[in-house]
mmCIF file of C-alpha atoms in Angstrom:
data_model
loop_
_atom_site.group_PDB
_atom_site.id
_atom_site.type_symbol
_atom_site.label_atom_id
_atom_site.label_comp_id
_atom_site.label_asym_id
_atom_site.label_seq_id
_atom_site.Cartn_x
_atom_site.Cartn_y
_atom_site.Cartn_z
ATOM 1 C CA UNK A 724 101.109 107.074 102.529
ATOM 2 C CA UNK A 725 104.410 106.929 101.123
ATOM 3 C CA UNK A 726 105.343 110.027 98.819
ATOM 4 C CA UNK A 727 107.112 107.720 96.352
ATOM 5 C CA UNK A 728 103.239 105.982 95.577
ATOM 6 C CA UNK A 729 102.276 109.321 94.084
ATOM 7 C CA UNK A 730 105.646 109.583 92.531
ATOM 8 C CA UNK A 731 105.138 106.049 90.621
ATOM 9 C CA UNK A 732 101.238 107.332 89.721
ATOM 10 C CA UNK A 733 102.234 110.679 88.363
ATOM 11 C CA UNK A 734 104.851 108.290 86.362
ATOM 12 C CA UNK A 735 102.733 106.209 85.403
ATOM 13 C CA UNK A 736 100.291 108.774 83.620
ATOM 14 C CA UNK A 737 102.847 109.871 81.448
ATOM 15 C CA UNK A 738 104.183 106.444 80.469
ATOM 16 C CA UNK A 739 100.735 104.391 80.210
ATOM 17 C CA UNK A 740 101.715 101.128 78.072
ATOM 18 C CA UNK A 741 102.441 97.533 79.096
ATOM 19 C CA UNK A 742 106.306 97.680 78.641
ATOM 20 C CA UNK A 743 106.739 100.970 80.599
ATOM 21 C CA UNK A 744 104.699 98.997 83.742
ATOM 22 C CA UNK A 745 106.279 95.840 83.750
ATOM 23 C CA UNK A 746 109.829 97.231 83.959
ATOM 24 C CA UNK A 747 108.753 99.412 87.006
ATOM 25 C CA UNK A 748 107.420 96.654 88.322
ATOM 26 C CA UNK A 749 108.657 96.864 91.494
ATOM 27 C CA UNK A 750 107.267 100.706 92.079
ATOM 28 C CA UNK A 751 103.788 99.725 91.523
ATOM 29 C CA UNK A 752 103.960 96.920 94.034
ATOM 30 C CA UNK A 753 105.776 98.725 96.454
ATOM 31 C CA UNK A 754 102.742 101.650 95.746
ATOM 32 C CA UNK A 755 100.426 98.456 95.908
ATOM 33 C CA UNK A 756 101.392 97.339 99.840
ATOM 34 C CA UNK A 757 101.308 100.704 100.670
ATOM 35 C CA UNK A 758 97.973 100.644 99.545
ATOM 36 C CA UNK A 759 96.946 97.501 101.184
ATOM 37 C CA UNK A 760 98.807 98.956 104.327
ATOM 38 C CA UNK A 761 95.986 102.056 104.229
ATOM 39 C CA UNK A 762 93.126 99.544 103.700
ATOM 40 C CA UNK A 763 93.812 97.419 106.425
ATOM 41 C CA UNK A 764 93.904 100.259 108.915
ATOM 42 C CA UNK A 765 90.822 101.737 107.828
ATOM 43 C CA UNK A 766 89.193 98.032 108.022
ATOM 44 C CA UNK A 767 90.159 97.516 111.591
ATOM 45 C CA UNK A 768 88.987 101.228 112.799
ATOM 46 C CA UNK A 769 86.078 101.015 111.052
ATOM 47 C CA UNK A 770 85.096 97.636 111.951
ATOM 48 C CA UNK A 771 85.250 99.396 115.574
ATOM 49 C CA UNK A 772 82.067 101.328 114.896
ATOM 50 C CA UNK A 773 80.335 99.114 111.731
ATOM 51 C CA UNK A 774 80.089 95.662 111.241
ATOM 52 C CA UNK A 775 82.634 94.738 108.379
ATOM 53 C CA UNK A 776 81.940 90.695 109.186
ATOM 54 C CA UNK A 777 85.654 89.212 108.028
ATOM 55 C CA UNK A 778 86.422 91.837 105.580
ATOM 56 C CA UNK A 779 89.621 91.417 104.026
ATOM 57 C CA UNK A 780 91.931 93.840 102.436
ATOM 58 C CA UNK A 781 92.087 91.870 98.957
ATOM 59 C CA UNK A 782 88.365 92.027 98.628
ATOM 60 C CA UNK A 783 88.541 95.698 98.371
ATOM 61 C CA UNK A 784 91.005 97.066 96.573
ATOM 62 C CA UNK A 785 90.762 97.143 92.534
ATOM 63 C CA UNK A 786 92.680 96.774 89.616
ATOM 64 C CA UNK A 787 94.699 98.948 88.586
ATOM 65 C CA UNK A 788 94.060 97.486 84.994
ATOM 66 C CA UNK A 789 91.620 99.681 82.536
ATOM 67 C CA UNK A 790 88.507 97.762 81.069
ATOM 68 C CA UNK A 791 89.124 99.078 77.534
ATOM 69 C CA UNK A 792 87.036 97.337 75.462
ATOM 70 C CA UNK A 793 84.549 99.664 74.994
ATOM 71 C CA UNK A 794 86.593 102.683 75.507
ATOM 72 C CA UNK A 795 88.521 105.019 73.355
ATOM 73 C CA UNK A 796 90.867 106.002 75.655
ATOM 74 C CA UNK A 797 93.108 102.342 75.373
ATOM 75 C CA UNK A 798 95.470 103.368 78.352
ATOM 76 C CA UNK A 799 96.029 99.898 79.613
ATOM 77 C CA UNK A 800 96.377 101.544 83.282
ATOM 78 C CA UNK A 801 94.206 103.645 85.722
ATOM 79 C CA UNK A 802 96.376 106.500 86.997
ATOM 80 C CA UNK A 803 95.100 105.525 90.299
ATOM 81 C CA UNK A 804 95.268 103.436 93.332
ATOM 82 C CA UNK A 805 91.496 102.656 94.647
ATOM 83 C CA UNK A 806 89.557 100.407 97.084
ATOM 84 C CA UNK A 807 85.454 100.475 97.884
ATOM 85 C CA UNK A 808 85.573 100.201 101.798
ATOM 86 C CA UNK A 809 82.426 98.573 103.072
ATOM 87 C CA UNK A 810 80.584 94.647 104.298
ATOM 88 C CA UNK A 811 81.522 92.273 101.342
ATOM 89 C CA UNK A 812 83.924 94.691 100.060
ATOM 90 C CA UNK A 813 84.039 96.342 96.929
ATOM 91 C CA UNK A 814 81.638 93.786 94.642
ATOM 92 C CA UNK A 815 79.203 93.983 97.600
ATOM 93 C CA UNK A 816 76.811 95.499 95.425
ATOM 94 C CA UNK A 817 75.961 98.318 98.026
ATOM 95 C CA UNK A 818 77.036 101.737 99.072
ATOM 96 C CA UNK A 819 80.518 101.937 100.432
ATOM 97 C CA UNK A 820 83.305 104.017 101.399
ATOM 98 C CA UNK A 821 85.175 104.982 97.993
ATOM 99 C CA UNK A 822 89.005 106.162 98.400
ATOM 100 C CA UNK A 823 90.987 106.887 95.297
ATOM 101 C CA UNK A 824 94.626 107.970 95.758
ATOM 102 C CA UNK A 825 96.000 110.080 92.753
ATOM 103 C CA UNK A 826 98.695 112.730 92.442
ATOM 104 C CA UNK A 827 98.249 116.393 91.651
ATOM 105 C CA UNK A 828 95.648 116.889 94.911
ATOM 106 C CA UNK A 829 93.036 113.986 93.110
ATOM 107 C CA UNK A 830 92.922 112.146 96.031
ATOM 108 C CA UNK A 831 89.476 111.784 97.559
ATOM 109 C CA UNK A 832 86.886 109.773 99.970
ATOM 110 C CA UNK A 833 83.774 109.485 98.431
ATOM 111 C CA UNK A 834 80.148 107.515 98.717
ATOM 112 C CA UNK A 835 76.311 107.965 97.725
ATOM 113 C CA UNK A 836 74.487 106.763 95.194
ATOM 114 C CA UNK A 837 75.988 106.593 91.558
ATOM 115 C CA UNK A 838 75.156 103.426 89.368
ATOM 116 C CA UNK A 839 71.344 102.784 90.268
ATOM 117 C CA UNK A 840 68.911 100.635 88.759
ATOM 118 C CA UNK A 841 65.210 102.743 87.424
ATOM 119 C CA UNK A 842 64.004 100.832 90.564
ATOM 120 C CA UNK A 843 66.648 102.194 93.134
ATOM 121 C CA UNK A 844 65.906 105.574 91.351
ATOM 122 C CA UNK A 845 62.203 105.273 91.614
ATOM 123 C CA UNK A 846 62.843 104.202 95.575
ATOM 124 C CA UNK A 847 64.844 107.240 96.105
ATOM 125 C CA UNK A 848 62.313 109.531 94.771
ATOM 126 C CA UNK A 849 59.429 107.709 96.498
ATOM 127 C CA UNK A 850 61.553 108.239 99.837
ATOM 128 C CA UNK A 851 61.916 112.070 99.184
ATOM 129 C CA UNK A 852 58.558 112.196 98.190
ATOM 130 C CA UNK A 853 57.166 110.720 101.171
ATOM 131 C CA UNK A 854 59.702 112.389 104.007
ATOM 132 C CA UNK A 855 62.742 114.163 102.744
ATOM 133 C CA UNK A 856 63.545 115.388 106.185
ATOM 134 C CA UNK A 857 65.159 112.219 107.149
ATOM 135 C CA UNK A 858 67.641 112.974 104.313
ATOM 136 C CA UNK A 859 68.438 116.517 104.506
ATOM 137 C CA UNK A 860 69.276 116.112 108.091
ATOM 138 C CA UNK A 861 71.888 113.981 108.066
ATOM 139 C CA UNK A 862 73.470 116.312 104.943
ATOM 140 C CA UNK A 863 72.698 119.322 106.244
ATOM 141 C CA UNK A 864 74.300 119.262 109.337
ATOM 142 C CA UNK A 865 77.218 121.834 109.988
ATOM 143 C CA UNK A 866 80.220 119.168 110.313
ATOM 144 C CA UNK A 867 79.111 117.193 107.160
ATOM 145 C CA UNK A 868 78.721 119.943 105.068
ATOM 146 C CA UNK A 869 82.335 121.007 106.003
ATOM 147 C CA UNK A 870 84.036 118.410 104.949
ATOM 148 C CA UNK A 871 81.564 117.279 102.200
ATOM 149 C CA UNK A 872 80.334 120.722 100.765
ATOM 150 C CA UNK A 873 79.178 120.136 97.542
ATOM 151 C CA UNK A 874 76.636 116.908 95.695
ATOM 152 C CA UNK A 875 77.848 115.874 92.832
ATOM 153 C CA UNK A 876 76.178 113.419 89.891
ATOM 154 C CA UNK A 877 74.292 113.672 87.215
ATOM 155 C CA UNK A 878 70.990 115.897 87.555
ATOM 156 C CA UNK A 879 67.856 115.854 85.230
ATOM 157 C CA UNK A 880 67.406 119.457 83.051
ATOM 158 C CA UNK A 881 63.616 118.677 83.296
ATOM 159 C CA UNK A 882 60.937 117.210 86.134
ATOM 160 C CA UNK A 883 61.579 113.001 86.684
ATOM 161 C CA UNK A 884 57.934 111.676 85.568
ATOM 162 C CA UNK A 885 55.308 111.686 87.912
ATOM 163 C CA UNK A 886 56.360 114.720 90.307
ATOM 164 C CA UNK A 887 55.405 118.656 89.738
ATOM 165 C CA UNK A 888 57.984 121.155 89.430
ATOM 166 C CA UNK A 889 56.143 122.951 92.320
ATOM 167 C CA UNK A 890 56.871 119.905 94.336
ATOM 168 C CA UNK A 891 59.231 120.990 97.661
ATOM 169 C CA UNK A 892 61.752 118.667 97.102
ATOM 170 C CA UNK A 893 62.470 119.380 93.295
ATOM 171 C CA UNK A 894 66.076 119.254 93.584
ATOM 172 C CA UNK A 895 66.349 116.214 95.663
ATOM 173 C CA UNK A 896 63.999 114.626 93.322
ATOM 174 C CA UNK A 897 65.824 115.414 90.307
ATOM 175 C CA UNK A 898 69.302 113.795 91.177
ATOM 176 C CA UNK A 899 69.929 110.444 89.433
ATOM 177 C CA UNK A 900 73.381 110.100 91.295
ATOM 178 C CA UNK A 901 73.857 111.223 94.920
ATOM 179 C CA UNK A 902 77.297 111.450 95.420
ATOM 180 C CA UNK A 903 79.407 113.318 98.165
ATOM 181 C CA UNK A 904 83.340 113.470 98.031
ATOM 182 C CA UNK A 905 86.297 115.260 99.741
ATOM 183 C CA UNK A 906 89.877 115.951 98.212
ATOM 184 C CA UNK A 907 93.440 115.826 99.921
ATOM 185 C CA UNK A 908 96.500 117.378 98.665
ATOM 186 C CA UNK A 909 99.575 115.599 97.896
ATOM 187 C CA UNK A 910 100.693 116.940 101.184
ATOM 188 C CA UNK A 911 97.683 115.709 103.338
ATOM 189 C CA UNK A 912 98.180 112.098 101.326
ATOM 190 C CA UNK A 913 102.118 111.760 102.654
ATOM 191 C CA UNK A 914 101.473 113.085 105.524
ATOM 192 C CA UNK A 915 101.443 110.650 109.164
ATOM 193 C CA UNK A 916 98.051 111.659 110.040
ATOM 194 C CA UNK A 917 95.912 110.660 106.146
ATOM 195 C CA UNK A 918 94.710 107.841 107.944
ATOM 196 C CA UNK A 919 93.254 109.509 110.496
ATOM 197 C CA UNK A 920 92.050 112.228 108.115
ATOM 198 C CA UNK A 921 90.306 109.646 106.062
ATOM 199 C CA UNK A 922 88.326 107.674 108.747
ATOM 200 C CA UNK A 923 87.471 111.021 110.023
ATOM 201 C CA UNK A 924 85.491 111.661 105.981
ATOM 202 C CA UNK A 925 84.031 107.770 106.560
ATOM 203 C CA UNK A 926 82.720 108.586 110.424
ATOM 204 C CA UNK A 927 81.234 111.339 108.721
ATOM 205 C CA UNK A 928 79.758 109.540 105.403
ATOM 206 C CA UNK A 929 78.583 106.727 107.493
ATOM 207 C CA UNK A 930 74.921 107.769 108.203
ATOM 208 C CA UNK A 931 74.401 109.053 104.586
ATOM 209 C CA UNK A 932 75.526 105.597 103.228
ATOM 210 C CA UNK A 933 73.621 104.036 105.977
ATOM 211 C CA UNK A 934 70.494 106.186 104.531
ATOM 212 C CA UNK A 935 70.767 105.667 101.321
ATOM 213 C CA UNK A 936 71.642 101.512 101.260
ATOM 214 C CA UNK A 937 68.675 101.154 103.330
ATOM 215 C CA UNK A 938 66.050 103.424 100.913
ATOM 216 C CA UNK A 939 68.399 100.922 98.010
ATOM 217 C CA UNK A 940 68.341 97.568 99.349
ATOM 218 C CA UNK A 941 67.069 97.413 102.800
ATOM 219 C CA UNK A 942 63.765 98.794 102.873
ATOM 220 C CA UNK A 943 63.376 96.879 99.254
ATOM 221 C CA UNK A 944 63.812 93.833 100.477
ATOM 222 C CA UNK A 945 61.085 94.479 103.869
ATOM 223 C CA UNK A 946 58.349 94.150 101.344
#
């Protein structure tokens, strides 16, 4: 990506109100098609190994525009650029690929579970329950847990109802959000090759989120 989209972020942050936007205008929609430019590349090299149906560029990307009415923090303005990467886009509904692009080595590829339903939940845990092997391959394995080393999300303090604190699987069980992401410096972000580096962090997220949308949705709607 271009160097000056971080530039106009990192601005942006410091000067978050309406007036300060609309006369740098321009920078954000410069920052905006470069943006678009990195979504529609990783669109047409995913859609080379996942089905993406006509996924378009529009219906992934969101607003840069806060939701502030039931915040205290009234910035009008995220101090990021950010798209959900995935079939039907970002208001799909389902696991995707998650890229956010902020300055000060913030920018990051993410995806797992994070806003669940107590049904999802309860489906996750009955999965784990049942055969947690399935699971812990896919995050266990050596090149995954390179590049996505850590799970992050919220975690229960005591046992989720129903399951023993003996039980095997404890700490699987007691994760309400599943989520796996890996940063890029500022460097990595204007550099030729971020692209690359990002499809690289979706190749790799793709069986998780392939996992956990079918334990979600999938295997939900079978019966």
């Amino acid at each position: 990506m271009d160097s000056k989209t971080l530039h106009f972020l990192s601005q942006l942050a410091e000067n978050n109100n309406r007036d300060w936007f609309q006369e740098n205008r321009k920078l954000y929609d410069a920052s905006k098609a470069d943006m678009e430019q990195l979504v529609g590349y990783l669109i047409t090299e995913v859609g080379k190994f996942q089905d993406l149906g006509n996924l378009q560029v529009k219906e992934c990307l969101l607003r840069i525009n806060r939701d502030i009415r039931f915040s205290k923090n009234k910035a009008p303005y995220k101090n990021n650029l950010s798209a959900g990467i995935g079939p039907g886009g970002k208001s799909s509904g389902k696991i995707d690929y998650y890229i956010q692009v902020q300055p000060h080595d913030q920018t990051f590829i993410g995806g797992g579970m994070w806003e669940t339903t107590t049904e999802q939940l309860a489906r996750f845990r009955q999965e784990i329950d049942y055969n947690a092997d399935e699971l812990k391959a896919i995050i266990s394995k050596d090149d995954f847990r390179e590049y996505f080393p850590e799970i992050h999300g919220e975690v229960l303090k005591t046992t989720p109802k129903g399951y023993s604190k003996e039980h095997p699987e404890i700490d699987l069980l007691k994760h309400k959000q599943l989520f796996f992401i890996h940063k890029y410096s500022d460097k990595e972000v204007a550099s030729r090759d971020f692209g690359a580096m990002v499809l690289k962090g979706i190749g790799l997220l793709k069986p998780f989120t392939d996992y956990m949308n079918y334990v979600l949705y999938e295997h939900a709607a079978e019966h």
